[in-house]
Amino acid sequence: MHTMLVTGGAGFIGSNFIHYLLETYDTVRIINLDALTYAGNLENLRDVESDPRYVFVKGDVRDKETVDRVFEEYGVDTLVHFAAESHVDRSITQPEIFLSTNILGTGVLLDSAKRHWSLRPDDKYCREYREGVRYLQVSTDEVYGALGKTGMFTETTPLSPNSPYSASKTSADLLVRAYSETYGLPVNITRCSNNYGPYQFPEKLIPLMIHNCLADQPLPVYGDGMQIRDWLHVADHCAAIDAVLRRGRCGEVYNIGGNNEKANIEIVRLILAATGRDESLIRYVKDRPGHDRRYAIDNTKITTELGWAPRYTFEQGMAETVQWYLDNTAWVEHVVSGAYRDYYRDMYDNA
Ligand code: NAD
Ligand code: DAU
């Protein structure tokens, strides 16, 4: 049985991943380490909190003592690192916390994993680790920068991040690579495209537009709305991470994408139609500084090597997602109260 440390498990993808694991495997033990920032929400896990296979620890990934204690107390053999500051717009106004959480936090986790899993922790030449241990870094396609009208990101595309968020995620990826090269730590990096689905915080495009449509509020579209993202349902992302953990070759990077490129304005129009609103709600606002024009993932490596492929069509995934936000108004109302209102005003009032 695996004992898996999931960092950031109270966030959007982390909580979906914990649900996925508990639904898929009878014998698994999950330790969710989360600092519960504005993006962390234990309501995402209310239905599993008394499951004996699941434990929540409130703590910061930058806190070495807490991380070491979790390794020792629970005998962690697998680490899936989701915890991060994840929103590009916030990284433009407050970059420091991105550097601290995303880079230093990753450094603390890698070092703790190395010390606890090494067969001879005091020997700097030792490259042998306990049988079956694995560190998986959940990264992003944004580390590759922006594409023009054509082309796709492969695992060998040069890293060329453009925002403080993506630069911090790239730095973290390079630390993971360094622990693999220098110490032989068994690692993987996954680089995924834009996710959507249940429990996503409404600062991100899709839940923000659904929420604003339902509240009959303006829909802020950056620039000309023709930026392209490659959308993937979060359940498909979770299955891909699981495939990498089970069958991925040690030390390898795997790109994960939905084969599903859409311009932002197409997404906005789809949400307007799904919620029965009209285009008078659309507001074109100032563009995001340094806005990446297009992302697209080449999935060839993960599909051919590991047999993973996205299962959701975008039509099905979006219909279910809109319905989830309609069915979970209490969850939405809770997360958009308080600090979200200040964030929204600061972000959009002068746009
Ligand atoms: P999120 O913002 O919804 O959740 C982040 C979680 O991390 C929250 O629960 C938060 O409380 C926790 N956290 C933040 N700082 C912490 C700290 N110092 N210590 C412990 N916990 C902390 O993020 P998400 O959208 O679920 O993304 C998860 C991961 O996936 C991130 O690493 C992100 O870079 C990556 N990713 C996201 C997407 C996407 O479309 N959302 C796509 C590709 C990759
Ligand atoms: O590509 C993977 C990345 O996807 C992840 O690494 C990030 O954690 C995640 O936040 C996401 O980044 P994006 O910047 O692509 O996502 P966001 O939802 O913020 O924006 C999607 C697109 O929509 C982008 O082109 C900006 C645009 N947008 C966004 C918002 C919030 C708008 O036009 N209006 C908005 O109000």
Tab-separated table of C-alpha atoms and ligand atoms in Angstrom:
chain	number	residue	atom	x	y	z
A	1	MET	CA	0.000	0.000	0.000
A	2	HIS	CA	1.296	3.458	-0.908
A	3	THR	CA	1.441	6.296	1.628
A	4	MET	CA	1.107	9.401	-0.461
A	5	LEU	CA	1.876	12.946	0.636
A	6	VAL	CA	-0.329	15.243	-1.445
A	7	THR	CA	0.605	18.904	-0.971
A	8	GLY	CA	-2.027	21.538	-1.758
A	9	GLY	CA	-4.790	18.938	-1.522
A	10	ALA	CA	-7.355	21.530	-0.442
A	11	GLY	CA	-6.994	23.423	-3.727
A	12	PHE	CA	-8.737	22.825	-7.042
A	13	ILE	CA	-6.667	20.054	-8.664
A	14	GLY	CA	-5.346	18.613	-5.382
A	15	SER	CA	-8.852	18.021	-4.000
A	16	ASN	CA	-9.965	16.442	-7.270
A	17	PHE	CA	-6.880	14.213	-7.131
A	18	ILE	CA	-7.692	13.084	-3.577
A	19	HIS	CA	-11.266	12.255	-4.640
A	20	TYR	CA	-9.878	10.376	-7.650
A	21	LEU	CA	-7.492	8.300	-5.511
A	22	LEU	CA	-10.124	7.382	-2.926
A	23	GLU	CA	-12.592	6.387	-5.648
A	24	THR	CA	-9.995	4.391	-7.602
A	25	TYR	CA	-7.989	2.550	-4.919
A	26	ASP	CA	-9.172	0.651	-1.825
A	27	THR	CA	-5.690	0.463	-0.343
A	28	VAL	CA	-4.048	3.854	-0.298
A	29	ARG	CA	-3.126	6.255	2.481
A	30	ILE	CA	-3.243	9.966	1.721
A	31	ILE	CA	-1.708	12.745	3.795
A	32	ASN	CA	-2.944	16.129	2.603
A	33	LEU	CA	-0.512	18.891	3.642
A	34	ASP	CA	-2.034	22.295	2.954
A	35	ALA	CA	-1.508	25.773	4.431
A	36	LEU	CA	-5.112	26.782	3.595
A	37	THR	CA	-4.304	30.027	1.791
A	38	TYR	CA	-7.178	31.916	0.116
A	39	ALA	CA	-7.191	29.110	-2.506
A	40	GLY	CA	-7.341	26.206	-0.055
A	41	ASN	CA	-10.798	25.117	1.055
A	42	LEU	CA	-11.583	22.114	3.240
A	43	GLU	CA	-15.176	22.203	1.984
A	44	ASN	CA	-13.751	20.612	-1.185
A	45	LEU	CA	-13.070	17.490	0.890
A	46	ARG	CA	-16.023	17.482	3.295
A	47	ASP	CA	-17.294	14.142	1.954
A	48	VAL	CA	-13.994	12.316	2.604
A	49	GLU	CA	-12.808	13.896	5.856
A	50	SER	CA	-13.800	10.872	7.975
A	51	ASP	CA	-12.445	8.316	5.496
A	52	PRO	CA	-9.807	6.228	7.367
A	53	ARG	CA	-7.539	6.332	4.294
A	54	TYR	CA	-7.278	10.138	4.503
A	55	VAL	CA	-5.489	12.526	6.922
A	56	PHE	CA	-5.340	16.335	6.789
A	57	VAL	CA	-2.330	18.232	8.166
A	58	LYS	CA	-2.459	22.019	8.180
A	59	GLY	CA	1.035	23.227	7.371
A	60	ASP	CA	3.294	25.135	5.042
A	61	VAL	CA	5.513	23.348	2.528
A	62	ARG	CA	8.244	25.901	3.293
A	63	ASP	CA	8.337	24.761	6.923
A	64	LYS	CA	11.096	22.126	7.103
A	65	GLU	CA	10.115	20.878	10.568
A	66	THR	CA	6.519	20.234	9.558
A	67	VAL	CA	7.515	18.505	6.329
A	68	ASP	CA	10.092	16.319	8.142
A	69	ARG	CA	7.524	15.432	10.802
A	70	VAL	CA	5.020	14.313	8.137
A	71	PHE	CA	7.648	12.097	6.466
A	72	GLU	CA	8.593	10.519	9.799
A	73	GLU	CA	5.143	10.166	11.354
A	74	TYR	CA	3.440	8.663	8.307
A	75	GLY	CA	6.275	6.902	6.450
A	76	VAL	CA	5.579	8.696	3.163
A	77	ASP	CA	6.758	6.790	0.052
A	78	THR	CA	5.174	8.937	-2.691
A	79	LEU	CA	4.963	12.732	-2.897
A	80	VAL	CA	2.716	14.573	-5.342
A	81	HIS	CA	3.460	18.287	-5.104
A	82	PHE	CA	0.505	20.476	-6.107
A	83	ALA	CA	0.830	23.260	-3.494
A	84	ALA	CA	1.597	26.565	-5.165
A	85	GLU	CA	0.528	30.094	-5.750
A	86	SER	CA	-1.219	29.375	-9.046
A	87	HIS	CA	-2.791	32.550	-10.443
A	88	VAL	CA	-0.861	34.498	-13.104
A	89	ASP	CA	-2.661	37.813	-12.435
A	90	ARG	CA	-1.749	37.709	-8.736
A	91	SER	CA	1.883	36.999	-9.665
A	92	ILE	CA	1.966	40.250	-11.649
A	93	THR	CA	1.000	42.381	-8.638
A	94	GLN	CA	2.606	40.289	-5.851
A	95	PRO	CA	5.498	38.247	-7.219
A	96	GLU	CA	7.351	37.658	-3.910
A	97	ILE	CA	4.972	35.052	-2.512
A	98	PHE	CA	5.258	33.105	-5.785
A	99	LEU	CA	9.041	32.953	-5.458
A	100	SER	CA	8.812	31.915	-1.842
A	101	THR	CA	6.061	29.270	-2.050
A	102	ASN	CA	6.760	27.876	-5.500
A	103	ILE	CA	10.569	27.793	-5.405
A	104	LEU	CA	11.583	27.534	-1.743
A	105	GLY	CA	8.649	25.242	-0.920
A	106	THR	CA	9.715	22.836	-3.661
A	107	GLY	CA	13.286	22.959	-2.333
A	108	VAL	CA	12.173	21.988	1.182
A	109	LEU	CA	10.104	19.038	-0.094
A	110	LEU	CA	12.861	17.729	-2.373
A	111	ASP	CA	15.397	17.876	0.408
A	112	SER	CA	13.160	16.152	2.917
A	113	ALA	CA	12.330	13.430	0.371
A	114	LYS	CA	16.044	12.889	-0.307
A	115	ARG	CA	16.956	12.612	3.387
A	116	HIS	CA	14.057	10.317	4.299
A	117	TRP	CA	14.255	8.039	1.256
A	118	SER	CA	18.042	7.722	0.874
A	119	LEU	CA	19.522	4.371	1.937
A	120	ARG	CA	22.564	6.288	3.323
A	121	PRO	CA	21.470	9.865	4.058
A	122	ASP	CA	24.899	10.925	5.364
A	123	ASP	CA	26.737	9.801	2.227
A	124	LYS	CA	26.693	12.553	-0.420
A	125	TYR	CA	27.641	10.010	-3.102
A	126	CYS	CA	24.725	7.703	-2.315
A	127	ARG	CA	22.259	7.438	-5.218
A	128	GLU	CA	20.268	4.531	-3.775
A	129	TYR	CA	16.788	5.002	-2.391
A	130	ARG	CA	14.127	2.892	-0.715
A	131	GLU	CA	12.301	0.577	-3.123
A	132	GLY	CA	9.320	2.180	-4.883
A	133	VAL	CA	9.638	5.791	-3.676
A	134	ARG	CA	8.729	8.620	-6.101
A	135	TYR	CA	8.556	12.441	-6.097
A	136	LEU	CA	6.172	13.952	-8.668
A	137	GLN	CA	6.264	17.680	-9.432
A	138	VAL	CA	2.987	19.040	-10.807
A	139	SER	CA	4.152	21.670	-13.276
A	140	THR	CA	2.566	23.617	-16.092
A	141	ASP	CA	2.791	24.171	-19.842
A	142	GLU	CA	3.445	27.860	-19.047
A	143	VAL	CA	7.129	27.037	-18.429
A	144	TYR	CA	7.532	26.773	-22.224
A	145	GLY	CA	6.377	30.369	-22.823
A	146	ALA	CA	4.056	31.344	-25.662
A	147	LEU	CA	3.412	29.879	-29.124
A	148	GLY	CA	2.582	31.713	-32.341
A	149	LYS	CA	-0.190	30.551	-34.661
A	150	THR	CA	1.401	27.129	-35.212
A	151	GLY	CA	3.461	24.543	-33.317
A	152	MET	CA	3.019	22.637	-30.065
A	153	PHE	CA	4.986	22.219	-26.835
A	154	THR	CA	6.894	18.949	-26.573
A	155	GLU	CA	8.959	17.850	-23.568
A	156	THR	CA	12.097	19.160	-25.323
A	157	THR	CA	10.761	22.642	-26.093
A	158	PRO	CA	13.160	25.148	-24.444
A	159	LEU	CA	11.915	26.634	-21.170
A	160	SER	CA	10.994	30.281	-21.714
A	161	PRO	CA	8.586	31.515	-19.013
A	162	ASN	CA	7.058	34.984	-19.309
A	163	SER	CA	5.244	35.728	-16.024
A	164	PRO	CA	6.505	35.718	-12.432
A	165	TYR	CA	4.209	32.704	-11.881
A	166	SER	CA	5.636	30.695	-14.770
A	167	ALA	CA	9.211	31.768	-13.934
A	168	SER	CA	8.712	30.468	-10.382
A	169	LYS	CA	7.300	27.167	-11.672
A	170	THR	CA	10.244	26.865	-14.101
A	171	SER	CA	12.696	27.461	-11.260
A	172	ALA	CA	10.993	24.724	-9.265
A	173	ASP	CA	11.239	22.341	-12.245
A	174	LEU	CA	14.963	23.075	-12.480
A	175	LEU	CA	15.405	22.247	-8.791
A	176	VAL	CA	13.628	18.929	-9.376
A	177	ARG	CA	15.950	18.235	-12.295
A	178	ALA	CA	18.967	19.114	-10.118
A	179	TYR	CA	17.892	16.623	-7.400
A	180	SER	CA	17.529	13.964	-10.078
A	181	GLU	CA	20.894	14.680	-11.720
A	182	THR	CA	22.981	15.335	-8.589
A	183	TYR	CA	21.462	12.932	-6.079
A	184	GLY	CA	19.642	10.426	-8.308
A	185	LEU	CA	16.336	11.167	-6.532
A	186	PRO	CA	13.509	9.260	-8.310
A	187	VAL	CA	11.409	12.075	-9.754
A	188	ASN	CA	8.928	12.924	-12.477
A	189	ILE	CA	7.684	16.272	-13.729
A	190	THR	CA	4.264	16.634	-15.366
A	191	ARG	CA	3.449	19.759	-17.391
A	192	CYS	CA	-0.240	20.218	-17.921
A	193	SER	CA	-2.379	22.662	-19.866
A	194	ASN	CA	-5.358	24.645	-18.484
A	195	ASN	CA	-7.700	22.624	-16.265
A	196	TYR	CA	-11.398	23.153	-15.652
A	197	GLY	CA	-13.988	21.315	-13.567
A	198	PRO	CA	-15.531	21.278	-10.081
A	199	TYR	CA	-14.023	23.172	-7.107
A	200	GLN	CA	-12.065	25.685	-9.222
A	201	PHE	CA	-11.689	29.055	-7.508
A	202	PRO	CA	-13.535	31.801	-9.438
A	203	GLU	CA	-10.428	33.890	-10.101
A	204	LYS	CA	-9.712	31.633	-13.119
A	205	LEU	CA	-11.393	32.184	-16.496
A	206	ILE	CA	-14.068	29.464	-16.590
A	207	PRO	CA	-15.454	29.635	-13.032
A	208	LEU	CA	-15.199	33.442	-13.031
A	209	MET	CA	-17.288	33.669	-16.222
A	210	ILE	CA	-19.839	31.116	-14.955
A	211	HIS	CA	-20.159	32.980	-11.658
A	212	ASN	CA	-20.530	36.378	-13.333
A	213	CYS	CA	-23.103	35.058	-15.820
A	214	LEU	CA	-25.193	33.584	-13.023
A	215	ALA	CA	-24.958	36.901	-11.140
A	216	ASP	CA	-25.666	38.919	-14.346
A	217	GLN	CA	-22.366	40.773	-13.905
A	218	PRO	CA	-20.037	41.962	-16.722
A	219	LEU	CA	-17.608	39.407	-18.201
A	220	PRO	CA	-14.074	40.919	-18.308
A	221	VAL	CA	-12.309	39.681	-21.464
A	222	TYR	CA	-8.618	40.642	-21.646
A	223	GLY	CA	-7.423	42.358	-24.845
A	224	ASP	CA	-9.066	40.983	-27.994
A	225	GLY	CA	-10.105	37.683	-26.369
A	226	MET	CA	-8.240	35.714	-29.057
A	227	GLN	CA	-5.635	34.169	-26.745
A	228	ILE	CA	-5.703	30.398	-27.026
A	229	ARG	CA	-5.515	27.815	-24.248
A	230	ASP	CA	-5.612	23.979	-24.495
A	231	TRP	CA	-8.377	22.964	-22.051
A	232	LEU	CA	-8.410	19.678	-20.129
A	233	HIS	CA	-10.976	18.382	-17.652
A	234	VAL	CA	-9.410	18.061	-14.193
A	235	ALA	CA	-10.438	14.373	-13.943
A	236	ASP	CA	-8.313	13.644	-17.019
A	237	HIS	CA	-5.380	15.473	-15.418
A	238	CYS	CA	-5.753	13.324	-12.262
A	239	ALA	CA	-5.768	10.112	-14.315
A	240	ALA	CA	-2.652	11.282	-16.167
A	241	ILE	CA	-0.759	11.950	-12.918
A	242	ASP	CA	-1.761	8.496	-11.688
A	243	ALA	CA	-0.490	6.950	-14.943
A	244	VAL	CA	2.866	8.713	-14.508
A	245	LEU	CA	3.132	7.544	-10.883
A	246	ARG	CA	2.418	3.930	-11.871
A	247	ARG	CA	4.115	3.566	-15.214
A	248	GLY	CA	6.252	6.677	-15.803
A	249	ARG	CA	9.971	6.226	-16.343
A	250	CYS	CA	12.035	7.649	-13.518
A	251	GLY	CA	13.509	11.113	-14.213
A	252	GLU	CA	11.205	11.816	-17.163
A	253	VAL	CA	9.039	14.833	-17.970
A	254	TYR	CA	5.516	14.160	-19.325
A	255	ASN	CA	3.362	16.798	-21.006
A	256	ILE	CA	-0.402	16.510	-20.445
A	257	GLY	CA	-2.954	18.299	-22.634
A	258	GLY	CA	-6.494	18.086	-23.896
A	259	ASN	CA	-6.030	18.376	-27.709
A	260	ASN	CA	-8.602	21.073	-27.232
A	261	GLU	CA	-7.505	24.564	-28.249
A	262	LYS	CA	-10.055	27.324	-27.774
A	263	ALA	CA	-9.871	31.120	-27.931
A	264	ASN	CA	-11.001	32.776	-24.685
A	265	ILE	CA	-13.891	34.517	-26.423
A	266	GLU	CA	-15.215	31.125	-27.638
A	267	ILE	CA	-15.255	29.927	-24.024
A	268	VAL	CA	-17.074	33.062	-22.903
A	269	ARG	CA	-19.714	32.660	-25.634
A	270	LEU	CA	-20.180	28.996	-24.743
A	271	ILE	CA	-20.775	29.902	-21.076
A	272	LEU	CA	-23.201	32.678	-22.057
A	273	ALA	CA	-25.214	30.151	-24.091
A	274	ALA	CA	-25.070	27.469	-21.369
A	275	THR	CA	-26.389	29.902	-18.759
A	276	GLY	CA	-28.998	31.512	-21.020
A	277	ARG	CA	-27.355	34.972	-21.053
A	278	ASP	CA	-26.602	37.202	-24.054
A	279	GLU	CA	-23.468	38.921	-25.332
A	280	SER	CA	-24.355	42.301	-23.831
A	281	LEU	CA	-22.527	41.098	-20.681
A	282	ILE	CA	-19.141	40.969	-22.475
A	283	ARG	CA	-16.668	43.763	-21.578
A	284	TYR	CA	-13.316	43.967	-23.344
A	285	VAL	CA	-10.829	45.230	-20.725
A	286	LYS	CA	-7.086	46.070	-20.639
A	287	ASP	CA	-4.906	43.137	-21.539
A	288	ARG	CA	-2.828	41.216	-18.985
A	289	PRO	CA	0.820	42.464	-19.149
A	290	GLY	CA	3.056	39.901	-20.857
A	291	HIS	CA	-0.011	37.851	-21.818
A	292	ASP	CA	0.969	34.561	-23.513
A	293	ARG	CA	-0.871	34.364	-26.843
A	294	ARG	CA	-1.212	30.633	-27.335
A	295	TYR	CA	-0.513	27.330	-25.566
A	296	ALA	CA	-0.846	23.878	-27.158
A	297	ILE	CA	0.439	20.562	-25.809
A	298	ASP	CA	1.809	17.687	-27.853
A	299	ASN	CA	0.581	14.614	-25.945
A	300	THR	CA	2.475	12.036	-27.970
A	301	LYS	CA	4.852	10.909	-25.206
A	302	ILE	CA	2.268	10.210	-22.504
A	303	THR	CA	-0.238	8.631	-24.891
A	304	THR	CA	2.227	6.302	-26.597
A	305	GLU	CA	4.375	5.406	-23.559
A	306	LEU	CA	1.767	5.262	-20.804
A	307	GLY	CA	-1.495	4.657	-22.678
A	308	TRP	CA	-3.206	7.725	-21.203
A	309	ALA	CA	-5.664	9.797	-23.232
A	310	PRO	CA	-8.264	12.400	-22.256
A	311	ARG	CA	-11.724	10.845	-21.837
A	312	TYR	CA	-13.879	13.957	-21.550
A	313	THR	CA	-15.077	15.786	-24.632
A	314	PHE	CA	-15.105	19.528	-24.028
A	315	GLU	CA	-18.882	19.644	-24.600
A	316	GLN	CA	-19.548	17.020	-21.910
A	317	GLY	CA	-16.976	18.476	-19.494
A	318	MET	CA	-18.300	22.024	-19.809
A	319	ALA	CA	-21.951	20.950	-19.490
A	320	GLU	CA	-21.114	19.060	-16.271
A	321	THR	CA	-18.999	21.943	-14.956
A	322	VAL	CA	-21.708	24.570	-15.500
A	323	GLN	CA	-24.190	22.212	-13.833
A	324	TRP	CA	-21.781	21.715	-10.877
A	325	TYR	CA	-21.631	25.480	-10.259
A	326	LEU	CA	-25.441	25.653	-10.514
A	327	ASP	CA	-25.787	22.789	-8.006
A	328	ASN	CA	-23.217	24.179	-5.563
A	329	THR	CA	-24.276	27.768	-5.027
A	330	ALA	CA	-23.474	27.562	-1.298
A	331	TRP	CA	-19.850	26.611	-2.094
A	332	VAL	CA	-19.620	29.480	-4.597
A	333	GLU	CA	-21.205	32.036	-2.266
A	334	HIS	CA	-18.792	31.046	0.485
A	335	VAL	CA	-15.656	31.434	-1.624
A	336	VAL	CA	-16.705	34.743	-3.193
A	337	SER	CA	-17.492	36.397	0.128
A	338	GLY	CA	-14.903	38.407	2.085
A	339	ALA	CA	-11.403	38.659	0.600
A	340	TYR	CA	-12.560	37.685	-2.913
A	341	ARG	CA	-14.583	40.907	-3.149
A	342	ASP	CA	-11.485	43.014	-2.393
A	343	TYR	CA	-9.458	41.010	-4.904
A	344	TYR	CA	-12.121	41.440	-7.576
A	345	ARG	CA	-12.414	45.200	-7.024
A	346	ASP	CA	-8.613	45.726	-7.103
A	347	MET	CA	-8.231	43.529	-10.178
A	348	TYR	CA	-11.113	44.700	-12.352
A	349	ASP	CA	-12.426	48.100	-11.259
A	350	ASN	CA	-9.858	50.143	-13.208
A	351	ALA	CA	-9.395	47.675	-16.056
B	1	NAD	P1	-4.986	26.249	-6.340
B	1	NAD	O1	-4.521	27.657	-6.267
B	1	NAD	O2	-6.429	25.961	-6.541
B	1	NAD	O3	-4.544	25.462	-5.016
B	1	NAD	C1	-3.290	25.631	-4.433
B	1	NAD	C2	-3.322	24.941	-3.069
B	1	NAD	O4	-2.014	25.042	-2.494
B	1	NAD	C3	-4.298	25.577	-2.074
B	1	NAD	O5	-5.014	24.578	-1.392
B	1	NAD	C4	-3.388	26.335	-1.112
B	1	NAD	O6	-3.923	26.455	0.198
B	1	NAD	C5	-2.150	25.462	-1.148
B	1	NAD	N1	-0.927	26.195	-0.761
B	1	NAD	C6	-0.509	27.395	-1.240
B	1	NAD	N2	0.642	27.755	-0.640
B	1	NAD	C7	0.961	26.751	0.215
B	1	NAD	C8	2.042	26.528	1.095
B	1	NAD	N3	3.039	27.423	1.231
B	1	NAD	N4	2.074	25.388	1.822
B	1	NAD	C9	1.066	24.479	1.695
B	1	NAD	N5	0.002	24.637	0.898
B	1	NAD	C10	-0.039	25.770	0.147
B	1	NAD	O7	-4.107	25.585	-7.486
B	1	NAD	P2	-4.515	24.521	-8.608
B	1	NAD	O8	-5.144	25.237	-9.735
B	1	NAD	O9	-5.205	23.376	-7.956
B	1	NAD	O10	-3.061	24.062	-9.100
B	1	NAD	C11	-2.365	23.028	-8.407
B	1	NAD	C12	-1.013	22.835	-9.052
B	1	NAD	O11	-1.176	22.509	-10.438
B	1	NAD	C13	-0.137	24.089	-9.020
B	1	NAD	O12	1.197	23.667	-8.757
B	1	NAD	C14	-0.246	24.670	-10.427
B	1	NAD	O13	0.927	25.355	-10.769
B	1	NAD	C15	-0.421	23.408	-11.249
B	1	NAD	N6	-1.183	23.542	-12.506
B	1	NAD	C16	-2.427	24.139	-12.495
B	1	NAD	C17	-3.165	24.202	-13.678
B	1	NAD	C18	-4.543	24.822	-13.711
B	1	NAD	O14	-5.098	24.975	-14.804
B	1	NAD	N7	-5.151	25.176	-12.584
B	1	NAD	C19	-2.635	23.667	-14.873
B	1	NAD	C20	-1.341	23.104	-14.824
B	1	NAD	C21	-0.638	23.022	-13.645
B	2	DAU	O1	-1.691	26.624	-18.673
B	2	DAU	C1	-1.726	26.167	-17.364
B	2	DAU	C2	-2.013	27.319	-16.430
B	2	DAU	O2	-3.382	27.647	-16.636
B	2	DAU	C3	-1.743	27.002	-14.965
B	2	DAU	O3	-0.381	26.777	-14.793
B	2	DAU	C4	-2.209	28.164	-14.073
B	2	DAU	O4	-2.063	27.788	-12.704
B	2	DAU	C5	-3.659	28.444	-14.365
B	2	DAU	O5	-4.071	29.564	-13.613
B	2	DAU	C6	-3.871	28.699	-15.855
B	2	DAU	O6	-3.242	29.950	-16.250
B	2	DAU	P1	-3.945	30.976	-17.252
B	2	DAU	O7	-3.367	32.304	-17.048
B	2	DAU	O8	-3.977	30.427	-18.640
B	2	DAU	O9	-5.465	30.861	-16.657
B	2	DAU	P2	-6.580	31.984	-16.367
B	2	DAU	O10	-7.825	31.224	-16.035
B	2	DAU	O11	-6.107	33.011	-15.426
B	2	DAU	O12	-6.762	32.671	-17.790
B	2	DAU	C7	-7.123	31.907	-18.949
B	2	DAU	C8	-7.173	32.875	-20.108
B	2	DAU	O13	-8.298	33.755	-19.923
B	2	DAU	C9	-5.956	33.764	-20.220
B	2	DAU	O14	-5.680	33.999	-21.600
B	2	DAU	C10	-6.398	35.084	-19.557
B	2	DAU	C11	-7.888	35.141	-19.881
B	2	DAU	N1	-8.729	35.822	-18.876
B	2	DAU	C12	-8.655	35.408	-17.573
B	2	DAU	C13	-9.416	36.018	-16.607
B	2	DAU	C14	-9.318	35.580	-15.157
B	2	DAU	C15	-9.603	36.828	-19.262
B	2	DAU	O15	-9.698	37.188	-20.450
B	2	DAU	N2	-10.378	37.417	-18.290
B	2	DAU	C16	-10.303	37.074	-16.980
B	2	DAU	O16	-11.015	37.704	-16.141
